[in-house]
Coordinates of C-alpha atoms and ligand atoms in Angstrom, one line a residue:
M1 CA 67.9 82.6 106.3
Q2 CA 70.0 84.5 108.9
N3 CA 73.4 82.5 107.4
Q4 CA 73.9 84.8 104.1
Y5 CA 77.1 87.0 104.1
V6 CA 78.4 89.6 101.8
I7 CA 82.2 91.0 101.6
G8 CA 83.0 94.6 101.3
V9 CA 86.5 95.6 100.0
D10 CA 87.7 99.0 100.7
Y11 CA 90.7 100.3 98.9
G12 CA 91.7 103.4 100.6
T13 CA 94.9 105.9 99.9
D14 CA 97.7 103.5 101.7
S15 CA 95.7 100.1 102.1
V16 CA 92.6 97.9 101.3
R17 CA 90.8 96.2 103.6
A18 CA 88.1 93.5 103.4
L19 CA 84.9 92.9 105.7
V20 CA 83.1 89.8 105.9
V21 CA 79.5 90.7 107.4
N22 CA 76.7 88.8 108.1
A23 CA 74.1 90.5 105.3
H24 CA 71.3 90.2 107.9
T25 CA 72.3 91.9 111.0
G26 CA 75.3 93.4 109.9
A27 CA 77.6 91.9 112.4
A28 CA 81.4 91.9 111.2
V29 CA 82.8 88.2 111.5
G30 CA 86.0 88.8 109.6
T31 CA 88.0 91.8 108.3
H32 CA 91.8 92.1 107.3
V33 CA 94.0 95.0 105.8
F34 CA 96.9 95.0 103.5
E35 CA 99.2 97.8 102.9
Y36 CA 100.4 98.1 99.2
P37 CA 104.0 97.4 99.5
R38 CA 105.2 99.4 96.3
W39 CA 103.3 102.6 97.7
K40 CA 104.7 102.3 101.0
K41 CA 108.0 102.5 99.7
G42 CA 107.2 105.4 97.8
L43 CA 107.7 103.9 94.6
Y44 CA 106.6 105.9 91.1
C45 CA 105.9 109.0 93.1
A46 CA 107.3 112.4 92.7
P47 CA 105.7 114.5 95.4
E48 CA 107.7 117.9 94.5
I49 CA 105.4 117.4 91.4
S50 CA 102.3 116.1 92.6
Q51 CA 102.9 112.8 90.9
F52 CA 101.3 109.7 92.9
R53 CA 101.2 106.5 91.2
Q54 CA 100.0 102.8 92.3
H55 CA 101.2 99.8 90.5
P56 CA 98.1 97.0 89.7
L57 CA 100.0 94.7 91.3
D58 CA 99.7 96.4 94.8
Y59 CA 96.3 96.3 94.0
L60 CA 95.8 92.5 92.6
E61 CA 98.0 91.4 95.6
G62 CA 96.0 93.3 98.3
L63 CA 92.7 92.0 96.4
E64 CA 94.1 88.6 97.6
A65 CA 95.1 89.0 100.7
S66 CA 92.7 90.8 102.3
I67 CA 89.8 88.8 101.3
K68 CA 91.7 85.6 102.3
G69 CA 93.0 87.1 105.4
A70 CA 89.0 88.1 106.7
L71 CA 88.1 84.8 105.2
A72 CA 90.9 83.0 107.2
G73 CA 89.2 83.1 110.7
V74 CA 85.7 82.5 109.7
S75 CA 84.0 79.0 109.9
E76 CA 83.5 77.0 106.6
E77 CA 79.9 77.7 107.1
V78 CA 80.5 81.3 106.4
C79 CA 82.6 80.7 103.4
Q80 CA 80.2 78.7 102.1
N81 CA 77.4 81.1 102.5
V82 CA 78.9 84.1 100.6
K83 CA 76.6 85.7 98.8
G84 CA 78.1 88.9 97.3
I85 CA 81.1 91.3 97.0
S86 CA 81.2 94.9 96.1
V87 CA 84.6 97.0 95.9
D88 CA 85.0 100.6 96.8
T89 CA 88.3 102.6 95.5
T90 CA 89.6 106.0 95.8
G91 CA 88.9 108.2 92.6
S92 CA 89.6 109.4 90.2
T93 CA 92.1 106.7 89.8
P94 CA 92.1 105.7 86.3
V95 CA 94.7 103.7 84.7
A96 CA 95.5 103.3 80.6
V97 CA 94.3 99.7 79.7
D98 CA 94.9 97.1 76.5
E99 CA 91.8 95.5 74.2
N100 CA 91.7 93.2 77.3
G101 CA 91.2 95.6 80.1
T102 CA 94.7 94.9 81.2
P103 CA 96.3 98.0 82.7
L104 CA 99.5 98.7 80.8
A105 CA 101.8 98.5 83.9
L106 CA 100.9 94.6 83.8
L107 CA 102.9 94.1 80.2
P108 CA 106.4 93.6 80.5
E109 CA 107.2 96.3 78.4
F110 CA 105.6 98.9 80.9
S111 CA 105.9 97.5 84.1
E112 CA 108.2 100.3 85.3
N113 CA 106.5 103.0 83.7
P114 CA 104.3 105.7 85.9
H115 CA 102.2 106.4 83.2
G116 CA 101.1 102.9 82.6
M117 CA 100.0 102.6 86.6
F118 CA 97.0 104.0 88.2
I119 CA 96.9 107.8 88.7
L120 CA 96.0 108.3 92.1
W121 CA 93.3 110.4 93.1
K122 CA 95.8 112.7 94.5
D123 CA 97.9 113.4 91.7
H124 CA 97.8 116.7 90.2
T125 CA 100.2 116.5 87.6
G126 CA 97.1 117.9 85.2
N127 CA 96.6 120.7 86.4
A128 CA 97.0 123.0 83.2
E129 CA 94.8 120.3 81.3
A130 CA 92.2 120.9 84.2
E131 CA 92.5 124.4 83.3
E132 CA 91.9 123.8 79.5
I133 CA 89.0 122.0 80.0
N134 CA 87.2 124.6 81.8
Q135 CA 88.1 127.2 79.4
L136 CA 86.4 125.2 76.5
A137 CA 83.9 123.8 78.2
H138 CA 82.9 127.2 79.4
H139 CA 82.5 128.4 75.8
W140 CA 81.2 125.3 74.4
D141 CA 77.4 125.2 73.5
V142 CA 76.7 122.9 76.2
D143 CA 78.8 123.3 79.3
Y144 CA 79.9 120.4 80.4
T145 CA 81.0 121.0 83.6
K146 CA 78.1 122.1 84.9
Y147 CA 76.9 119.2 87.0
V148 CA 80.6 118.7 88.3
G149 CA 80.3 122.1 90.2
G150 CA 81.5 124.0 87.3
I151 CA 84.9 123.8 87.6
Y152 CA 87.0 120.7 86.5
S153 CA 89.4 119.3 88.6
S154 CA 92.9 117.8 88.0
E155 CA 92.1 115.2 90.1
W156 CA 90.0 114.0 87.5
Y157 CA 89.5 111.2 84.8
W158 CA 90.1 113.8 81.6
A159 CA 92.6 115.8 83.1
K160 CA 94.8 112.6 83.7
I161 CA 94.1 111.2 80.3
M162 CA 94.9 114.2 78.4
R163 CA 98.1 114.8 80.4
T164 CA 99.2 111.8 79.9
I165 CA 98.7 111.0 76.7
R166 CA 100.5 114.2 76.2
V167 CA 103.7 113.0 78.0
D168 CA 104.1 109.3 77.0
S169 CA 103.8 108.6 73.2
Q170 CA 104.2 104.7 73.5
V171 CA 101.4 104.9 76.5
R172 CA 99.2 107.3 74.2
A173 CA 99.9 104.1 71.4
R174 CA 99.0 101.4 73.6
A175 CA 96.3 102.6 75.4
F176 CA 93.2 101.3 74.0
S177 CA 90.9 102.7 76.5
W178 CA 91.1 103.8 80.2
V179 CA 89.4 102.3 83.3
E180 CA 88.8 103.7 86.5
H181 CA 90.0 101.5 89.9
C182 CA 86.8 100.8 91.4
D183 CA 85.7 99.5 87.8
W184 CA 88.8 97.3 86.8
I185 CA 88.9 95.4 90.3
S186 CA 85.0 94.7 90.2
A187 CA 85.7 93.3 86.6
V188 CA 88.7 91.4 88.0
L189 CA 86.8 89.6 90.3
T190 CA 84.0 88.5 87.3
G191 CA 87.0 87.5 85.1
D192 CA 85.8 89.8 82.2
T193 CA 87.7 93.2 82.1
N194 CA 86.7 94.1 78.5
P195 CA 86.9 97.6 78.5
L196 CA 84.0 97.9 75.8
T197 CA 81.6 95.9 77.7
L198 CA 82.4 96.1 81.6
K199 CA 79.9 97.8 83.6
R200 CA 81.0 101.0 84.2
S201 CA 80.2 103.0 87.7
R202 CA 77.5 105.6 87.6
C203 CA 79.5 107.4 90.4
A204 CA 82.7 107.6 88.9
A205 CA 81.4 108.2 85.6
G206 CA 79.1 111.0 86.9
H207 CA 81.2 113.2 89.4
K208 CA 84.7 112.7 87.4
A209 CA 84.0 111.5 83.7
M210 CA 81.6 114.5 82.9
W211 CA 78.8 112.0 82.0
N212 CA 75.2 112.6 82.0
E213 CA 72.1 111.3 80.8
E214 CA 71.6 114.9 79.2
F215 CA 74.9 114.8 77.2
Q216 CA 73.7 111.2 76.0
G217 CA 77.1 110.3 77.9
L218 CA 80.2 111.4 78.3
P219 CA 81.4 114.7 76.6
S220 CA 80.8 114.8 72.8
E221 CA 83.8 113.9 70.3
E222 CA 83.8 117.3 68.7
F223 CA 84.7 118.6 72.2
L224 CA 87.1 116.2 73.0
V225 CA 89.1 116.5 69.8
E226 CA 89.1 120.3 70.2
L227 CA 90.2 119.6 73.6
E228 CA 93.2 117.4 72.2
P229 CA 93.4 116.1 68.9
Q230 CA 95.3 113.1 70.2
L231 CA 91.8 112.1 72.3
A232 CA 90.1 111.5 68.9
G233 CA 88.4 108.2 68.8
L234 CA 88.5 107.4 72.3
R235 CA 85.1 108.2 73.0
Q236 CA 83.8 105.1 71.2
R237 CA 86.0 102.9 73.1
L238 CA 85.2 104.1 76.8
F239 CA 81.4 103.5 77.3
K240 CA 77.9 105.0 76.9
D241 CA 76.0 103.3 79.8
T242 CA 76.9 103.4 83.5
Y243 CA 75.4 101.5 86.3
T244 CA 74.4 102.0 89.9
S245 CA 76.1 100.1 92.9
D246 CA 72.7 98.4 93.6
E247 CA 73.2 96.3 90.6
A248 CA 75.3 93.1 89.9
M249 CA 78.6 93.6 87.3
G250 CA 78.4 89.7 87.1
M251 CA 79.2 86.1 88.6
I252 CA 82.5 85.8 90.2
S253 CA 85.2 83.9 87.9
A254 CA 86.0 80.2 88.7
E255 CA 89.6 81.3 89.2
W256 CA 88.5 83.9 91.7
A257 CA 86.1 81.6 93.7
T258 CA 89.1 78.9 93.7
K259 CA 91.3 81.4 94.8
L260 CA 89.5 82.5 97.8
G261 CA 87.7 79.5 98.8
I262 CA 83.6 80.4 98.2
P263 CA 81.1 79.5 95.8
A264 CA 81.1 80.2 92.3
D265 CA 77.8 81.9 92.1
V266 CA 79.2 84.8 94.6
V267 CA 77.6 87.9 92.6
I268 CA 80.3 91.0 92.2
G269 CA 78.5 93.9 92.3
V270 CA 79.1 97.4 90.5
G271 CA 81.9 99.1 91.9
A272 CA 81.9 102.6 92.9
F273 CA 84.0 105.3 95.5
D274 CA 85.2 104.8 98.9
A275 CA 83.4 108.1 100.2
H276 CA 80.1 107.4 98.2
M277 CA 79.7 103.5 99.8
G278 CA 81.3 104.8 103.0
A279 CA 78.2 107.4 102.9
V280 CA 75.9 104.3 102.4
G281 CA 77.9 102.5 105.6
A282 CA 77.1 105.8 107.6
E283 CA 73.5 105.1 107.1
I284 CA 73.1 108.3 104.9
D285 CA 69.7 109.4 104.4
P286 CA 68.5 112.9 103.1
Y287 CA 70.5 116.2 103.5
T288 CA 72.7 114.7 106.4
F289 CA 76.2 115.4 105.8
V290 CA 78.3 112.7 106.0
R291 CA 82.2 113.6 106.4
V292 CA 84.5 110.9 105.2
M293 CA 87.4 112.1 107.1
G294 CA 91.0 110.2 106.7
T295 CA 94.3 111.6 104.1
S296 CA 91.2 113.8 102.6
T297 CA 87.8 114.6 103.4
C298 CA 84.7 113.8 101.1
D299 CA 81.8 115.1 102.3
M300 CA 78.5 113.5 100.6
I301 CA 74.6 114.4 100.6
I302 CA 71.7 112.9 99.0
A303 CA 68.5 114.6 98.4
P304 CA 65.2 113.8 96.4
N305 CA 66.0 114.6 92.9
E306 CA 62.7 116.3 92.2
E307 CA 64.0 118.7 95.6
I308 CA 67.3 119.7 94.4
G309 CA 67.5 118.4 90.7
H310 CA 66.8 121.9 89.4
L311 CA 69.7 123.3 91.0
L312 CA 73.5 123.8 89.3
I313 CA 75.5 123.6 92.8
R314 CA 78.5 125.8 92.1
G315 CA 81.8 124.8 93.1
I316 CA 81.4 121.2 94.5
C317 CA 82.6 117.8 93.2
G318 CA 79.3 117.0 91.2
Q319 CA 75.8 116.0 91.5
V320 CA 74.7 112.8 90.3
D321 CA 71.6 110.9 89.8
G322 CA 72.3 107.7 92.1
S323 CA 75.7 108.0 92.4
I324 CA 75.3 107.1 96.3
I325 CA 71.5 105.8 96.9
P326 CA 69.7 104.9 93.3
G327 CA 66.8 107.3 92.9
M328 CA 68.4 110.5 94.8
L329 CA 71.0 112.8 93.6
G330 CA 74.3 112.3 95.2
M331 CA 76.4 115.3 95.9
E332 CA 80.3 114.9 96.5
A333 CA 82.3 118.1 98.1
G334 CA 85.4 117.7 100.0
Q335 CA 89.5 118.7 101.2
S336 CA 92.5 117.7 99.2
A337 CA 94.5 117.4 102.3
F338 CA 92.7 116.8 105.9
G339 CA 94.3 114.0 107.9
D340 CA 97.6 114.5 105.2
L341 CA 97.8 118.3 106.5
Y342 CA 98.6 116.7 110.0
A343 CA 100.9 114.1 108.1
W344 CA 102.8 116.8 106.5
F345 CA 103.6 118.7 110.0
Q346 CA 104.7 115.0 111.4
Q347 CA 107.0 114.6 108.9
V348 CA 108.6 118.2 109.2
I349 CA 109.2 117.4 112.7
V350 CA 110.0 113.6 112.6
E351 CA 112.3 113.7 109.2
P352 CA 115.2 115.2 110.9
V353 CA 114.9 113.2 114.1
R354 CA 115.2 110.3 111.6
A355 CA 118.0 111.5 109.7
L356 CA 120.2 112.7 113.1
L357 CA 119.1 109.9 115.7
G358 CA 118.3 107.2 113.4
E359 CA 115.2 105.0 112.3
E360 CA 114.3 103.8 116.2
A361 CA 113.8 107.1 117.6
A362 CA 112.0 108.5 114.3
A363 CA 109.5 105.4 114.6
E364 CA 108.7 106.1 118.4
L365 CA 108.3 109.6 118.0
R366 CA 105.9 109.2 114.8
K367 CA 103.8 107.0 117.0
K368 CA 103.3 109.5 119.7
L369 CA 103.8 113.0 118.0
I370 CA 100.3 113.5 116.9
P371 CA 98.2 112.2 120.0
Y372 CA 100.6 114.4 122.0
L373 CA 99.9 117.7 120.2
S374 CA 96.4 116.8 120.0
E375 CA 96.4 116.4 123.8
Q376 CA 98.2 119.5 124.3
A377 CA 96.1 121.9 121.8
A378 CA 93.3 120.6 123.3
K379 CA 94.3 122.6 126.5
L380 CA 94.9 125.8 124.9
P381 CA 92.7 128.9 125.0
V382 CA 91.0 129.8 121.5
T383 CA 91.5 133.7 121.0
E384 CA 91.3 136.0 118.1
N385 CA 95.1 136.5 118.3
D386 CA 95.6 132.8 117.4
V387 CA 98.0 131.7 114.4
V388 CA 95.9 131.2 111.3
A389 CA 96.5 128.9 108.8
L390 CA 95.3 127.9 105.2
D391 CA 94.3 124.2 104.7
W392 CA 95.6 124.3 101.2
I393 CA 98.8 122.2 101.3
N394 CA 97.3 119.9 98.7
G395 CA 95.4 122.4 96.6
R396 CA 91.6 123.1 97.3
R397 CA 89.2 120.7 96.2
T398 CA 86.1 122.5 97.1
P399 CA 84.7 125.1 97.3
D400 CA 85.9 126.1 93.6
A401 CA 88.6 123.2 92.9
N402 CA 91.9 124.9 92.4
H403 CA 94.8 122.9 92.7
T404 CA 97.5 125.6 92.5
L405 CA 96.7 126.8 95.8
K406 CA 99.3 126.1 98.7
A407 CA 98.8 126.3 102.3
T408 CA 100.1 129.2 104.3
I409 CA 100.5 129.7 108.1
S410 CA 100.2 133.1 109.6
G411 CA 100.3 135.6 112.8
M412 CA 103.3 133.7 114.4
N413 CA 105.7 135.3 117.1
L414 CA 108.4 134.1 119.5
S415 CA 106.2 132.3 121.6
T416 CA 105.0 130.2 118.4
D417 CA 105.3 126.5 119.2
A418 CA 104.6 123.2 117.8
V419 CA 101.8 122.7 119.2
K420 CA 100.2 126.2 118.6
I421 CA 101.2 125.6 115.0
F422 CA 99.4 122.0 115.1
K423 CA 96.5 124.1 116.8
A424 CA 96.3 126.0 113.7
L425 CA 96.3 123.5 111.1
V426 CA 93.6 121.6 112.8
E427 CA 91.6 124.9 112.8
A428 CA 92.2 125.4 109.3
T429 CA 90.7 121.9 108.1
A430 CA 87.6 122.8 110.3
F431 CA 87.7 126.2 108.9
G432 CA 87.8 124.5 105.3
S433 CA 84.9 122.3 106.1
R434 CA 82.7 125.5 107.0
A435 CA 83.6 127.0 103.9
I436 CA 81.9 124.1 102.5
V437 CA 79.1 123.8 104.7
D438 CA 78.4 127.6 103.8
R439 CA 78.7 127.0 99.9
F440 CA 76.1 124.0 100.1
Y441 CA 73.8 126.9 102.0
Q442 CA 74.5 129.5 99.8
E443 CA 73.4 127.2 97.1
G444 CA 69.8 126.0 98.6
V445 CA 71.2 123.1 100.2
A446 CA 69.9 122.5 103.6
I447 CA 72.2 120.3 106.1
K448 CA 70.1 118.7 108.6
K449 CA 73.1 116.5 110.7
V450 CA 76.7 115.8 110.5
I451 CA 78.0 112.3 110.6
G452 CA 81.9 111.7 110.5
I453 CA 83.5 108.2 109.3
G454 CA 86.9 107.6 108.5
G455 CA 90.2 107.5 110.7
V456 CA 90.5 110.9 111.8
A457 CA 86.8 110.8 112.8
K458 CA 87.6 107.5 114.7
K459 CA 91.0 108.7 116.4
S460 CA 90.7 112.1 116.8
P461 CA 88.4 113.6 119.9
F462 CA 90.1 116.9 119.3
V463 CA 89.5 117.1 115.8
M464 CA 85.8 116.3 116.0
Q465 CA 85.6 118.7 118.7
T466 CA 87.6 121.4 116.8
L467 CA 85.0 120.9 113.9
A468 CA 81.9 120.9 115.9
D469 CA 82.8 124.3 117.2
V470 CA 84.1 125.7 113.9
L471 CA 80.7 124.5 112.1
N472 CA 78.3 125.0 115.1
M473 CA 76.8 122.1 114.9
P474 CA 76.6 118.6 116.5
I475 CA 78.7 115.7 114.7
K476 CA 77.8 111.8 115.4
V477 CA 80.8 109.4 114.9
A478 CA 79.5 106.0 113.1
S479 CA 80.3 103.0 115.1
S480 CA 81.9 101.0 112.4
D481 CA 86.0 101.4 111.9
Q482 CA 85.2 100.5 108.6
A483 CA 82.1 102.6 107.3
C484 CA 83.4 102.6 103.6
A485 CA 83.7 98.6 103.8
L486 CA 80.7 98.2 105.5
G487 CA 78.7 100.1 102.8
A488 CA 80.3 98.2 100.2
A489 CA 79.0 94.8 102.1
M490 CA 75.6 96.9 102.1
C491 CA 76.0 97.2 98.1
A492 CA 76.8 93.6 98.1
S493 CA 73.7 92.6 99.5
V494 CA 71.4 94.4 97.3
A495 CA 73.3 93.5 94.4
A496 CA 72.9 89.5 95.3
G497 CA 69.3 90.1 95.7
I498 CA 69.3 90.0 99.5
H499 CA 67.8 93.4 100.3
P500 CA 65.2 94.7 97.9
S501 CA 67.0 98.3 98.0
M502 CA 70.2 100.1 99.8
E503 CA 67.4 101.9 102.3
A504 CA 66.6 98.1 103.4
A505 CA 70.6 97.7 103.7
Q506 CA 71.0 100.1 105.7
A507 CA 68.0 99.4 108.3
A508 CA 69.3 95.8 108.5
M509 CA 73.0 96.0 108.6
G510 CA 73.8 99.8 110.1
S511 CA 76.2 99.6 112.9
G512 CA 75.0 103.0 114.7
F513 CA 76.8 105.4 116.3
D514 CA 79.1 105.9 119.0
A515 CA 80.2 109.0 119.9
E516 CA 78.7 112.6 119.4
Y517 CA 80.5 116.1 119.8
H518 CA 78.4 119.0 120.9
P519 CA 79.4 122.7 120.3
N520 CA 81.2 124.7 122.6
A521 CA 79.5 128.3 123.2
E522 CA 82.4 129.9 124.0
K523 CA 84.7 128.9 121.5
V524 CA 81.9 129.1 118.8
A525 CA 81.9 132.8 119.2
V526 CA 85.6 133.2 119.0
Y527 CA 85.8 130.8 116.0
Q528 CA 83.8 133.1 113.9
S529 CA 86.1 135.7 114.1
L530 CA 89.1 133.3 113.5
Y531 CA 86.9 132.1 110.7
Q532 CA 87.2 135.9 108.7
K533 CA 90.5 135.6 109.0
Y534 CA 90.8 132.4 107.4
V535 CA 88.4 133.6 104.6
A536 CA 90.7 136.8 104.3
L537 CA 93.8 135.0 104.5
G538 CA 92.7 132.4 101.4
S539 CA 91.5 135.7 99.3
F540 CA 94.9 137.2 99.9
A541 CA 96.8 133.9 99.0
E542 CA 94.5 133.5 95.9
K543 CA 95.6 136.7 94.5
G544 CA 98.8 135.0 93.9
I545 CA 101.0 136.5 96.7
F546 CA 102.3 133.2 97.8
Ligands
ADP1 N1 95.4 110.6 116.3 C1 95.2 111.1 115.2 N2 94.5 112.5 114.7 C2 94.5 113.1 113.9 N3 94.6 112.5 112.8 C3 95.3 111.4 112.5 C4 95.5 110.4 113.6 N4 95.8 109.2 113.5 C5 96.1 109.3 112.4 N5 95.6 111.0 111.7 C6 95.9 110.8 110.1 O1 94.6 110.1 109.5 C7 94.9 110.0 108.2 C8 94.6 108.6 107.4 O2 93.4 108.3 107.7 P1 92.6 107.0 107.3 O3 90.9 107.2 107.3 O4 93.2 105.8 108.6 O5 93.2 106.5 105.8 P2 92.9 107.0 104.4 O6 92.4 108.3 104.5 O7 93.7 106.8 103.5 O8 91.7 105.9 104.5 C9 96.1 110.5 108.2 O9 96.6 111.5 107.2 C10 96.6 111.1 109.5 O10 97.5 112.1 109.3
HMS2 O1 88.0 111.7 96.2 C1 87.7 110.6 96.4 C2 86.4 110.2 96.0 O2 85.7 111.1 95.1 C3 88.4 109.6 97.4 O3 88.6 108.7 96.7 C4 89.7 110.4 97.8 O4 89.6 111.9 98.6 C5 90.7 109.2 98.8 O5 90.3 109.2 99.8 P1 91.0 108.6 101.1 O6 92.2 108.3 100.8 O7 90.1 107.4 101.3 O8 90.7 109.9 102.2

């Protein structure tokens, strides 16, 4: 049975990719990437207030185009032997839906209303609501934040729901339920989006919606109503049970099977977040720290429940039984901006060029700028007097979520140029990573090895070397360019019954590693002291000086 195939669909921040994989060897036989057209134009977003919305049509068009594109170059035999599809998405990226599970922005009256669209993970319009959740949870009988690091974040489900129903009474009146992106797309493929019965992801629910078996599900109705009276009644239209990604959500609908040209008995797996499926794709095993390094970072660790389950790890993005590998405690941390900090600096430089010299010059500069700055920055010595920056350009996700914090660049003089600033920004992202690693250690979670995946891990030896030097740890990079999609394909193979467990799927389908960065002893020592400056600068900034 060597001719069974599975498809992993990975929805990132800017684009969705589909990967067709041989379920026995892990060989990728087809792939296609689709960029969200409305998002690319900046529609429905307002970065100045941290509002980032995505239209469901971007996702639906992307679902069809990415899978069809990935199947376009493969034989009919491959198409006829597709057995399963699993989907990962960013998160927490929820949307208000009607009784049928249709996102409100797909209804004519809400088609241009950002509040009826998906609220992207990096939308921080719910900062005040997150703070209210924290205040109440910390004084309630049971602290519902205890399994999400003790601090609820504005990137998550409840803060986004509260904010939306407060600012838009029409959406509030029409919203029957709220569904995460990974749950909705998986349900769409089955043709049954009923919000009362669709299988909700354990990963999304546990890390972002304060779902836990100990609470018999979501936070209680009393808690939610105390938080916001307009939440009354919503809880019973959400969910009680959750499912891990080795399980099937259902069978593909006849409509989607025909549209994609694949068999009618393809199994659709339960969805999860990109980073979590990415960790599966990167062959995560206990105490390996998998970093998904792109626009943001998501840092994933698993450990046996019996070894770590008794700890309550402070300041991370949650500890959830089975969120990555069933039977293991999945832990998540991360940085809200990683590559986004470099992208911001690129934009600072490119935008005046575009305004003064036109699109063509700007496009050329955009292509060459980060590689050039990286090459030059790698040649600079590292000294204790270097510029030091904070990486909190989109707030701080971990340790201790606080999305009101801002970035800073300090210690400049007249010799400070773009290369030196870029070097400081890269170091700031590495220092932010070090703070996360330190927190895991402080909380009693060991890290035995580090694996990088994602765009930055693949594209930037400079960033990866800096990270190895700052962490003083070797870092391996997974071979697959699409580890998240590969992880989704592994999940699909288990949901479809081809492999008995995630571990078996990883062993059969893993892509291995193609680069390893080792710490440079000389730089390690200087970075120890620059890191102390980063910590001092951070505590200064946290006092609200900036
Ligand atoms: N050569 C490079 N060096 C460092 N960062 C880069 C480079 N090229 C792109 N990036 C960063 O990669 C990020 C995108 O990462 P990617 O993994 O492709 O996307 P996503 O996070 O949306 O899945 C951007 O923030 C960009 O700044
Ligand atoms: O926060 C999570 C998962 O919990 C991610 O979906 C989010 O950081 C998006 O990641 P990328 O866009 O892939 O960098």
